[in-house]
Coordinates of C-alpha atoms and ligand atoms in Angstrom, one line a residue:
M1 CA -3.7 21.6 -6.5
S2 CA -3.9 24.5 -4.1
E3 CA -2.2 28.1 -4.8
Q4 CA -0.3 27.4 -1.7
I5 CA 1.6 24.0 -3.0
R6 CA 1.7 25.6 -6.4
R7 CA 4.1 28.0 -5.0
V8 CA 5.8 25.8 -2.5
L9 CA 6.9 23.6 -5.9
D10 CA 8.3 26.7 -7.6
D11 CA 11.1 25.9 -4.5
V12 CA 12.2 23.0 -5.8
S13 CA 15.5 23.2 -7.8
T14 CA 17.9 20.4 -8.8
V15 CA 21.1 21.8 -7.5
L16 CA 21.2 19.6 -4.3
P17 CA 19.5 16.4 -5.5
W18 CA 21.6 16.5 -8.3
E19 CA 24.6 16.7 -6.3
L20 CA 23.5 14.2 -4.2
V21 CA 23.0 12.1 -7.6
E22 CA 26.3 12.2 -8.5
V23 CA 28.1 11.4 -5.7
F24 CA 26.2 8.2 -5.3
S25 CA 27.2 7.4 -8.5
T26 CA 30.5 7.0 -7.5
M27 CA 30.1 5.2 -4.3
P28 CA 28.7 1.3 -4.2
R29 CA 26.0 1.1 -1.4
W30 CA 25.4 -2.5 -0.6
E31 CA 28.3 -3.3 2.0
P32 CA 27.2 -2.2 5.7
K33 CA 30.3 0.1 5.9
D34 CA 29.8 1.7 2.6
V35 CA 26.0 1.7 3.2
N36 CA 26.8 4.0 6.5
R37 CA 28.8 6.4 4.8
S38 CA 26.6 7.1 2.3
A39 CA 24.4 8.1 5.1
D40 CA 26.6 10.3 5.8
E41 CA 26.7 12.4 2.5
I42 CA 22.7 12.5 3.1
V43 CA 23.1 13.8 6.6
S44 CA 25.8 16.5 6.0
R45 CA 23.4 17.7 3.3
L46 CA 20.6 18.2 5.4
A47 CA 22.4 19.9 7.9
A48 CA 24.2 22.2 5.5
H49 CA 20.3 23.3 5.0
D50 CA 19.4 23.5 8.9
V51 CA 17.0 20.7 8.2
P52 CA 17.1 18.4 11.9
V53 CA 17.8 15.0 11.0
T54 CA 17.9 12.2 13.4
V55 CA 19.9 9.0 12.7
L56 CA 18.4 5.7 14.4
E57 CA 20.7 2.7 14.5
P58 CA 19.2 -0.5 14.4
E59 CA 20.8 -4.0 13.9
L60 CA 19.6 -5.5 11.1
Y61 CA 20.2 -9.1 10.0
L62 CA 21.7 -8.8 6.4
S63 CA 23.1 -11.2 3.6
I64 CA 26.2 -9.7 2.0
P65 CA 26.8 -11.3 -1.6
F66 CA 30.3 -11.0 -2.6
S67 CA 31.0 -13.2 -5.6
A68 CA 29.6 -16.3 -7.2
E69 CA 30.5 -18.5 -10.5
I70 CA 29.4 -21.7 -12.0
R71 CA 32.2 -24.1 -12.7
T72 CA 31.7 -27.3 -15.0
A73 CA 34.2 -29.7 -17.0
D74 CA 34.2 -27.3 -19.8
G75 CA 34.9 -24.4 -17.8
T76 CA 33.8 -21.6 -15.6
F77 CA 31.0 -19.0 -16.2
R78 CA 30.6 -15.4 -14.7
A79 CA 27.2 -15.3 -12.0
K80 CA 26.0 -13.1 -9.2
P81 CA 24.8 -14.5 -6.1
P82 CA 21.5 -13.5 -4.8
A83 CA 21.4 -11.9 -0.8
Y84 CA 20.4 -14.9 1.3
S85 CA 22.1 -17.5 -1.0
V86 CA 23.8 -20.3 1.2
N87 CA 27.9 -19.5 1.3
M88 CA 29.5 -22.4 -0.3
P89 CA 33.3 -21.1 -1.2
D90 CA 34.2 -24.9 -2.2
G91 CA 31.4 -25.0 -4.8
L92 CA 28.4 -27.3 -4.6
E93 CA 28.3 -29.9 -7.5
A94 CA 25.6 -31.9 -8.4
E95 CA 23.7 -32.8 -11.7
L96 CA 21.8 -30.4 -13.2
V97 CA 18.1 -30.1 -13.9
H98 CA 16.5 -27.5 -16.6
V99 CA 12.9 -26.8 -15.2
P100 CA 11.6 -24.2 -18.1
A101 CA 9.9 -20.8 -17.2
K102 CA 8.5 -18.2 -19.1
I103 CA 10.1 -15.0 -18.9
T104 CA 7.8 -12.3 -18.5
N105 CA 7.3 -8.6 -20.3
S106 CA 5.7 -7.1 -18.0
I107 CA 5.8 -5.4 -14.4
S108 CA 2.5 -6.8 -13.5
T109 CA 3.5 -10.2 -13.5
L110 CA 7.3 -10.0 -12.6
F111 CA 7.0 -11.8 -9.5
D112 CA 4.5 -14.3 -10.5
K113 CA 5.7 -17.7 -10.3
N114 CA 5.7 -18.8 -14.2
Q115 CA 8.2 -22.1 -13.9
D116 CA 6.5 -25.4 -15.3
K117 CA 4.8 -27.2 -12.9
A118 CA 5.3 -30.6 -13.9
A119 CA 9.3 -30.1 -14.5
S120 CA 9.4 -28.8 -11.1
A121 CA 8.1 -32.5 -9.4
P122 CA 10.3 -33.5 -6.6
E123 CA 11.0 -36.8 -8.2
R124 CA 12.5 -35.4 -10.9
I125 CA 14.7 -32.4 -9.2
A126 CA 15.4 -33.6 -5.6
G127 CA 19.0 -33.9 -5.2
K128 CA 20.0 -31.7 -8.3
I129 CA 20.8 -28.0 -8.9
V130 CA 17.8 -27.1 -10.8
I131 CA 18.7 -24.0 -13.8
S132 CA 15.4 -22.2 -14.8
E133 CA 14.9 -18.8 -16.8
G134 CA 14.2 -15.7 -15.2
F135 CA 15.2 -14.0 -11.7
S136 CA 16.1 -15.5 -8.4
F137 CA 12.9 -14.3 -6.9
P138 CA 11.7 -15.9 -3.6
G139 CA 8.5 -18.1 -4.9
K140 CA 10.9 -19.7 -7.4
V141 CA 13.6 -20.7 -4.9
L142 CA 11.5 -21.8 -2.4
E143 CA 9.3 -24.1 -4.3
F144 CA 12.5 -25.7 -5.9
E145 CA 13.9 -25.8 -2.2
R146 CA 11.2 -27.6 -1.0
N147 CA 10.8 -30.1 -3.5
G148 CA 14.5 -31.1 -3.0
A149 CA 16.9 -29.0 -5.2
V150 CA 20.4 -28.6 -3.6
G151 CA 21.1 -25.3 -5.8
V152 CA 19.4 -23.4 -8.2
I153 CA 20.8 -21.3 -11.0
A154 CA 18.8 -18.6 -12.5
V155 CA 19.1 -17.6 -15.9
N156 CA 18.5 -13.9 -16.7
P157 CA 16.9 -12.8 -19.5
G158 CA 19.8 -10.5 -20.9
V159 CA 23.4 -10.1 -21.5
D160 CA 24.2 -8.9 -18.0
A161 CA 23.1 -10.9 -14.8
H162 CA 21.2 -9.0 -12.0
W163 CA 21.9 -8.6 -8.5
G164 CA 18.9 -9.8 -6.1
I165 CA 17.8 -11.2 -2.9
C166 CA 16.4 -14.9 -2.9
T167 CA 14.8 -15.0 0.8
S168 CA 11.0 -14.9 1.2
I169 CA 11.2 -13.7 4.4
W170 CA 10.6 -9.9 4.9
G171 CA 12.7 -8.0 7.1
T172 CA 15.2 -9.3 9.5
P173 CA 13.4 -13.0 10.3
D174 CA 11.8 -13.9 13.7
L175 CA 11.5 -17.3 15.2
D176 CA 8.1 -17.8 13.1
D177 CA 10.0 -16.7 10.1
L178 CA 13.7 -18.7 10.4
P179 CA 12.4 -22.0 8.6
R180 CA 11.5 -20.0 5.4
K181 CA 15.4 -18.9 5.3
P182 CA 17.0 -20.2 2.1
T183 CA 19.3 -23.2 2.7
I184 CA 20.9 -23.9 -0.6
P185 CA 23.6 -22.0 -3.0
V186 CA 21.5 -19.9 -5.4
A187 CA 23.3 -17.9 -8.4
A188 CA 22.3 -15.7 -11.6
V189 CA 24.0 -15.8 -14.8
N190 CA 23.2 -14.2 -18.0
N191 CA 21.0 -15.4 -20.6
P192 CA 24.3 -16.6 -23.3
D193 CA 26.1 -18.3 -20.3
G194 CA 22.4 -19.7 -19.1
K195 CA 21.7 -21.5 -22.5
T196 CA 25.3 -23.3 -22.4
L197 CA 24.1 -24.5 -19.4
I198 CA 20.6 -25.7 -20.0
A199 CA 22.2 -27.5 -23.1
L200 CA 24.5 -28.8 -20.5
A201 CA 21.7 -29.9 -18.4
E202 CA 20.0 -31.7 -21.4
Q203 CA 22.9 -33.6 -21.5
G204 CA 22.8 -34.8 -17.7
G205 CA 25.8 -32.7 -17.2
R206 CA 27.0 -31.6 -13.7
A207 CA 28.1 -28.2 -12.5
A208 CA 29.3 -26.6 -8.8
I209 CA 27.8 -23.7 -7.7
V210 CA 30.3 -21.3 -6.0
T211 CA 29.2 -18.4 -3.8
K212 CA 31.1 -16.2 -1.4
M213 CA 28.6 -14.4 1.2
E214 CA 28.7 -12.8 4.6
E215 CA 25.8 -12.9 6.7
G216 CA 24.8 -11.3 10.4
W217 CA 23.9 -8.5 12.4
Y218 CA 25.2 -4.9 11.0
R219 CA 24.6 -1.8 12.8
S220 CA 22.8 0.4 10.0
K221 CA 22.2 4.0 9.8
L222 CA 18.5 5.3 8.9
P223 CA 18.3 8.8 8.8
V224 CA 14.8 10.1 9.5
V225 CA 13.8 13.6 9.3
D226 CA 10.7 15.0 10.9
I227 CA 8.6 18.1 9.6
P228 CA 5.9 19.5 12.6
G229 CA 2.9 20.3 11.0
Q230 CA 1.5 23.2 12.8
E231 CA -2.3 21.8 13.3
Q232 CA -1.9 18.6 14.1
P233 CA 1.6 17.6 14.9
E234 CA 1.1 14.0 16.0
K235 CA -0.6 13.1 12.5
F236 CA 1.6 12.6 9.6
V237 CA 2.3 11.4 6.0
L238 CA 5.3 9.1 5.9
L239 CA 7.8 9.4 2.8
H240 CA 10.2 6.6 2.3
G241 CA 13.0 5.2 0.2
H242 CA 16.0 3.1 0.4
Y243 CA 19.5 4.3 0.1
D244 CA 21.2 0.9 0.0
S245 CA 21.8 -0.2 -3.6
W246 CA 23.4 -2.7 -5.9
D247 CA 26.4 -1.3 -7.1
V248 CA 26.2 2.3 -7.3
G249 CA 22.5 2.1 -8.1
V250 CA 21.9 5.7 -9.7
G251 CA 18.0 5.4 -11.2
D252 CA 17.3 2.8 -8.0
N253 CA 18.0 4.5 -5.9
A254 CA 20.0 7.6 -6.0
T255 CA 17.5 9.6 -7.3
G256 CA 14.9 8.5 -5.0
D257 CA 17.3 9.6 -2.3
A258 CA 18.1 13.0 -3.9
T259 CA 14.1 13.3 -4.9
M260 CA 13.5 12.9 -0.9
L261 CA 16.3 15.2 0.0
E262 CA 15.0 18.1 -1.6
I263 CA 11.7 17.4 -0.4
A264 CA 12.9 17.8 3.0
R265 CA 14.7 20.9 2.3
V266 CA 11.9 22.5 0.8
L267 CA 9.3 21.4 3.3
W268 CA 11.6 22.5 6.4
A269 CA 11.8 25.8 4.6
N270 CA 7.9 25.9 4.3
R271 CA 7.0 24.2 7.5
D272 CA 5.1 27.0 8.8
K273 CA 2.8 26.2 5.7
L274 CA 2.3 22.6 6.8
K275 CA -0.9 21.6 8.6
R276 CA -0.1 17.8 9.5
S277 CA 3.8 16.5 10.0
V278 CA 5.8 14.6 7.4
R279 CA 8.4 12.4 8.1
I280 CA 10.9 11.2 5.3
A281 CA 12.8 8.3 5.9
W282 CA 16.1 6.8 4.2
W283 CA 16.1 2.8 4.8
P284 CA 19.6 0.8 4.8
G285 CA 19.0 -2.9 4.5
H286 CA 16.9 -2.9 1.8
S287 CA 18.7 -5.2 -0.9
T288 CA 20.6 -7.2 1.5
G289 CA 17.9 -7.4 3.9
R290 CA 14.7 -7.6 1.8
Y291 CA 13.2 -4.4 3.1
A292 CA 15.1 -4.7 6.6
G293 CA 15.5 -1.1 6.9
S294 CA 11.7 -0.1 6.9
T295 CA 10.6 -3.3 8.2
W296 CA 12.8 -2.9 11.4
F297 CA 10.8 1.2 11.5
A298 CA 7.4 -0.7 11.0
D299 CA 8.2 -2.4 14.4
A300 CA 10.0 -0.3 16.5
F301 CA 7.2 2.4 15.5
A302 CA 4.2 0.1 15.0
I303 CA 2.5 1.9 17.6
D304 CA 2.8 5.6 16.6
L305 CA 2.0 4.2 13.0
D306 CA -1.0 2.7 13.7
E307 CA -2.3 5.8 15.6
N308 CA -1.2 8.7 13.6
C309 CA 0.3 7.6 10.2
V310 CA -2.2 9.1 7.5
A311 CA -0.6 7.5 4.6
Q312 CA 2.9 5.9 3.3
V313 CA 4.5 6.9 0.2
N314 CA 7.3 4.8 -1.3
C315 CA 10.0 6.8 -3.4
D316 CA 12.1 4.1 -5.8
S317 CA 13.4 5.0 -9.0
P318 CA 11.8 8.0 -10.1
G319 CA 14.1 10.7 -12.4
C320 CA 15.0 7.9 -15.2
R321 CA 16.0 8.6 -18.6
W322 CA 13.1 8.2 -21.0
A323 CA 10.8 7.9 -18.5
T324 CA 7.8 9.9 -19.8
L325 CA 5.1 8.4 -18.8
F326 CA 3.0 7.6 -14.9
K327 CA 2.1 3.9 -15.5
D328 CA 1.7 0.8 -13.8
I329 CA 2.0 3.3 -10.8
S330 CA 1.1 1.2 -7.7
W331 CA -1.8 2.8 -5.8
M332 CA -4.3 0.9 -3.0
S333 CA -7.8 2.1 -4.4
E334 CA -8.8 4.4 -2.2
T335 CA -5.7 6.6 -3.1
E336 CA -6.2 6.1 -7.0
S337 CA -8.4 9.4 -8.0
Y338 CA -6.2 11.5 -5.9
V339 CA -3.1 10.6 -7.1
Q340 CA -4.1 11.0 -10.7
D341 CA -5.6 14.5 -9.9
V342 CA -1.8 15.2 -8.3
I343 CA 0.2 13.6 -11.1
R344 CA -2.4 15.7 -13.6
D345 CA -2.0 19.0 -11.9
V346 CA 1.8 18.9 -12.0
T347 CA 2.4 17.4 -15.7
G348 CA -0.4 17.6 -17.3
L349 CA 0.0 13.8 -17.9
D350 CA -3.0 10.8 -17.6
S351 CA -1.6 8.1 -15.6
Q352 CA -2.3 4.4 -15.2
G353 CA -1.7 2.1 -11.9
E354 CA -2.0 -1.3 -10.1
R355 CA -2.7 -3.0 -6.8
P356 CA 0.8 -2.7 -5.2
H357 CA 3.0 -5.6 -5.5
R358 CA 4.1 -7.1 -2.3
A359 CA 7.7 -5.8 -2.7
G360 CA 9.5 -2.3 -2.6
D361 CA 9.4 -1.2 1.2
Y362 CA 5.5 -1.8 1.4
A363 CA 6.0 -2.9 5.1
F364 CA 3.3 -1.2 6.5
N365 CA 0.1 -3.5 4.9
N366 CA -0.3 -5.4 8.4
I367 CA -0.5 -2.4 10.1
G368 CA -2.7 -1.2 7.8
I369 CA -2.1 2.1 6.1
S370 CA -3.4 3.7 2.9
S371 CA -0.4 3.7 0.1
F372 CA 0.5 5.3 -2.7
F373 CA 3.3 5.0 -5.2
M374 CA 6.4 2.2 -5.3
L375 CA 8.0 2.5 -8.7
S376 CA 8.0 6.1 -10.2
S377 CA 7.7 7.0 -13.8
T378 CA 8.5 4.4 -16.9
M379 CA 9.6 4.6 -20.3
P380 CA 6.8 3.9 -22.9
D381 CA 6.2 0.0 -24.0
E382 CA 7.1 0.8 -27.6
L383 CA 10.4 2.3 -26.6
R384 CA 11.4 -1.2 -24.3
A385 CA 9.9 -3.1 -27.2
E386 CA 12.3 -1.2 -29.7
K387 CA 15.5 -1.3 -27.4
G388 CA 14.4 -5.7 -26.7
Y389 CA 13.7 -4.4 -23.0
Y390 CA 12.3 -7.3 -20.7
A391 CA 10.6 -6.2 -18.2
V392 CA 12.7 -5.5 -14.9
G393 CA 11.7 -3.7 -11.3
G394 CA 13.3 -0.2 -11.0
C395 CA 15.3 2.3 -13.0
G396 CA 12.1 3.6 -15.0
G397 CA 12.4 0.1 -17.1
N398 CA 15.7 0.5 -17.9
I399 CA 17.6 -2.5 -17.6
A400 CA 20.4 -1.7 -16.2
W401 CA 18.6 -2.6 -13.1
H402 CA 20.4 -4.1 -10.3
T403 CA 23.8 -4.2 -12.5
E404 CA 26.8 -2.4 -12.8
N405 CA 25.5 -0.6 -15.5
D406 CA 23.2 1.8 -13.1
T407 CA 25.3 4.6 -13.6
L408 CA 24.7 8.3 -14.1
E409 CA 23.7 7.9 -17.7
I410 CA 20.7 6.7 -16.2
A411 CA 19.6 9.7 -14.4
D412 CA 17.7 12.6 -16.4
R413 CA 18.0 15.8 -14.4
E414 CA 14.5 17.2 -16.2
I415 CA 12.7 14.2 -15.5
L416 CA 14.1 13.8 -11.9
E417 CA 12.7 17.8 -11.3
R418 CA 9.0 16.9 -12.9
D419 CA 9.1 13.7 -10.5
I420 CA 10.1 15.5 -7.2
K421 CA 7.3 18.1 -7.9
V422 CA 5.0 14.8 -8.1
Y423 CA 6.3 13.6 -4.7
L424 CA 6.2 17.0 -3.3
A425 CA 2.7 17.9 -4.4
A426 CA 1.1 14.6 -3.3
V427 CA 2.9 14.3 0.1
M428 CA 1.9 17.7 1.0
G429 CA -1.6 17.5 -0.4
V430 CA -2.3 14.8 2.1
A431 CA -0.5 16.7 4.7
N432 CA -2.6 19.6 4.4
A433 CA -6.1 18.5 3.0
E434 CA -8.7 19.5 5.6
V435 CA -10.6 16.1 4.8
L436 CA -8.1 13.1 4.0
P437 CA -8.5 12.8 0.0
F438 CA -9.3 8.8 0.3
D439 CA -12.3 7.6 -1.2
W440 CA -13.1 3.9 0.2
R441 CA -16.4 3.9 -2.2
A442 CA -13.5 2.9 -4.6
T443 CA -12.0 -0.1 -2.1
T444 CA -15.8 -1.6 -2.0
E445 CA -16.0 -1.7 -5.9
E446 CA -13.0 -3.3 -6.1
F447 CA -13.9 -5.7 -3.3
L448 CA -17.4 -6.3 -5.6
A449 CA -15.3 -7.0 -8.6
T450 CA -12.9 -9.5 -6.6
L451 CA -15.9 -11.3 -5.3
D452 CA -17.2 -11.4 -8.8
S453 CA -14.5 -13.1 -10.5
Y454 CA -13.9 -15.4 -7.2
Q455 CA -17.4 -16.4 -7.7
A456 CA -17.3 -17.1 -11.3
K457 CA -14.4 -19.7 -10.6
A458 CA -15.8 -21.3 -7.6
G459 CA -19.1 -21.6 -9.2
D460 CA -21.8 -23.9 -7.0
R461 CA -19.0 -25.2 -5.2
F462 CA -18.7 -22.4 -2.5
D463 CA -20.9 -19.2 -1.8
L464 CA -19.4 -15.9 -1.5
S465 CA -22.8 -14.1 -1.3
P466 CA -22.5 -13.4 2.8
S467 CA -18.6 -11.5 1.7
V468 CA -20.8 -9.6 -1.3
A469 CA -23.8 -8.5 1.3
A470 CA -21.0 -7.2 3.7
V471 CA -19.6 -5.2 0.8
T472 CA -22.9 -3.8 -0.6
E473 CA -23.8 -2.5 3.1
L474 CA -20.8 -0.8 3.9
A475 CA -20.5 0.6 0.5
S476 CA -24.0 2.1 1.0
S477 CA -22.9 3.5 4.7
L478 CA -19.8 4.8 3.0
E479 CA -21.9 6.3 0.4
A480 CA -24.0 8.2 3.1
F481 CA -20.8 8.8 5.0
Y482 CA -19.3 10.8 2.0
A483 CA -22.5 13.0 1.6
A484 CA -22.4 13.6 5.2
V485 CA -18.6 15.2 4.8
A486 CA -19.6 17.1 2.0
D487 CA -22.6 18.7 3.5
G488 CA -20.7 19.2 6.7
S489 CA -23.0 17.3 8.9
V490 CA -20.2 15.2 9.8
S491 CA -17.1 17.2 11.6
K492 CA -14.0 17.0 9.7
E493 CA -12.0 15.7 12.5
A494 CA -14.7 13.0 12.9
A495 CA -14.3 12.5 8.7
N496 CA -10.3 11.7 9.4
E497 CA -10.5 9.4 11.9
V498 CA -13.0 7.3 9.9
I499 CA -11.1 7.9 6.7
A500 CA -7.6 7.5 8.4
G501 CA -9.4 4.3 10.6
L502 CA -10.5 2.5 8.0
A503 CA -7.3 1.8 6.4
R504 CA -6.4 -0.4 9.7
I505 CA -9.2 -2.8 8.7
L506 CA -9.4 -2.7 5.0
V507 CA -5.6 -2.5 4.1
P508 CA -5.1 -5.7 6.2
V509 CA -8.2 -7.4 4.5
N510 CA -7.1 -6.9 1.0
F511 CA -3.2 -6.9 1.5
T512 CA -2.4 -9.6 4.1
R513 CA -2.7 -13.1 5.2
E514 CA -0.4 -12.7 8.8
T515 CA -2.1 -11.0 11.7
R516 CA -1.5 -7.1 12.2
F517 CA 2.3 -6.5 13.2
R518 CA 3.5 -9.0 11.8
H519 CA 4.9 -9.4 8.2
D520 CA 3.7 -11.2 5.4
P521 CA 6.0 -13.2 3.3
A522 CA 7.4 -11.5 0.3
L523 CA 5.3 -13.5 -2.0
P524 CA 2.3 -12.6 -4.2
V525 CA -0.8 -11.8 -2.2
P526 CA -3.9 -12.0 -4.1
P527 CA -6.8 -9.3 -3.3
L528 CA -9.0 -10.5 -0.4
P529 CA -6.4 -13.3 0.3
A530 CA -8.5 -14.9 2.6
L531 CA -10.8 -16.0 -0.3
A532 CA -8.4 -16.7 -3.2
T533 CA -8.9 -20.5 -2.6
A534 CA -12.2 -20.0 -4.7
T535 CA -9.8 -19.5 -7.7
E536 CA -8.4 -22.5 -7.5
L537 CA -11.0 -25.5 -6.6
D538 CA -10.3 -26.7 -9.9
G539 CA -7.7 -28.3 -8.9
F540 CA -8.9 -30.4 -5.8
D541 CA -10.7 -33.8 -6.1
E542 CA -13.9 -34.6 -4.2
Q543 CA -11.8 -36.2 -1.6
S544 CA -9.7 -32.8 -0.7
L545 CA -12.3 -30.3 -1.8
G546 CA -13.5 -30.5 1.8
F547 CA -10.0 -29.1 3.0
A548 CA -10.3 -26.2 0.6
K549 CA -13.8 -25.5 1.5
T550 CA -13.1 -25.3 4.8
Q551 CA -10.2 -22.9 4.2
L552 CA -12.9 -20.7 2.6
M553 CA -15.5 -20.8 5.4
R554 CA -13.0 -19.5 7.9
G555 CA -11.6 -16.9 5.5
Q556 CA -15.1 -15.7 4.8
N557 CA -15.8 -15.5 8.3
R558 CA -12.5 -13.1 8.4
V559 CA -13.7 -11.0 5.4
V560 CA -17.4 -10.7 6.8
S561 CA -16.1 -9.5 10.5
A562 CA -13.9 -7.0 9.2
L563 CA -16.3 -5.5 6.7
R564 CA -18.7 -5.6 9.3
D565 CA -16.5 -3.8 11.9
A566 CA -15.8 -1.4 9.3
R567 CA -19.3 -0.5 8.4
R568 CA -20.0 0.1 12.4
W569 CA -17.3 2.5 12.2
V570 CA -18.8 4.5 9.6
D571 CA -22.3 4.3 10.8
A572 CA -21.3 5.8 14.4
V573 CA -20.2 9.0 12.8
V574 CA -23.0 9.1 10.3
G575 CA -25.6 8.7 13.1
Ligands
ZN1 ZN1 14.6 0.3 -5.6

């Protein structure tokens, strides 16, 4: 870390961010009118520190969940409807059927489908209300709906039911997305009530899901601060996070909003030291619109992002109590060693990360932007085990996540200060790098490991060697490129064009199935998704194997073509 960045970190204070955390801890921020009012709290604090802010006001399509309950002959159970459940104020009644599902203990598998496949069969669940363990995540709800279930009750792991969102559509739907909009009521119950309802299902009992929802277009405030760089103002790092939350959402995500507020204040005061620009955005519509705010921004500013954004950095759930570790941190391979260095320089801690999930305002994968951070620091596994905590998607591992317990006590002022410094150093380091600090050799290594495991599963049924050859060729071109950058025979300008440009090719091929400028569904995406069918060939009989191989042939063409494009780009500057 440069001396200059170290000095800027000394300007970080927790006075302004903690004030916002405290204010937000009294403000529920999920109903659109409350969300817009809370934007004013961010904007007025920026103004008080003379930081110029633009408030965009997109119309977002949102689903606002008000209340839910489950009625049976024996009584009524408290429930929470996820956003995008269907509105069913008079209740939908049907026979219950239990589909067992595993509850995961790890964030790495939190979003995976985990329900029993045979028990999910249409002949078993059609016309019935499915009751199943876990959260009301879309992969699950979509499969039950497609197999004919008329409602879904999610049995959450603990004593509290969690809010969430059950649509697989990423952001505001377009015409192609609309057929995937959920058409059934969904509700989450806590574990004790869930067990009672599962017992009822086992006896062939009936239940009614009652939900009160409101859905439509909502004008939503989206504050953006642009801190211009001195040398290349058009190039920018995007730092972003959501400011709407479930209830008062302190750990998820008032602490993140406060982090970005302090970074805006400090960077604006130090703007004479920035080489590239830093753009900071606070999103509405994250919770009730499946990242509708960030997705709208990705659409509305797609060409600017495509031509000028050098990295996107998501800020969710920093500064939570007991979050002493940097573990399961989201980073794309090319950013890994850079992010590890920053975390070590600022905190003295080693860190461990993972491939970013298809979640958390990562609305920029289809455009193709190098990305790091989603959730932030987290508590140790031993502490979670000691407390009997299950895996959650935020709040540093605190199970107050997405419940009314996500209050002021979930935030920790000292941890917040540390995390603000980590984010600030990481963002400023990219903005000021002479040569962008991303190493695509790590990505080609990742690709080779992916192809290796895919080939092992495919056996002799499909040959991935053309993909392996294309990766190997790209890897050798990258060796020559990084050597030429190091010895100065490639100019810094040309190097930066290539390093940022490769993201437009290699991020989409590794993280998306859809084309650029669309948005993949909010469902897990395997590495090199066009080739992932190679891992599933055991599931095909002789008759249908040909369809899978056809899929793979087309997928391989996409991968090889992308890798060759990437290589041509690299070779063109190395000469
Ligand atoms: Zn969040």
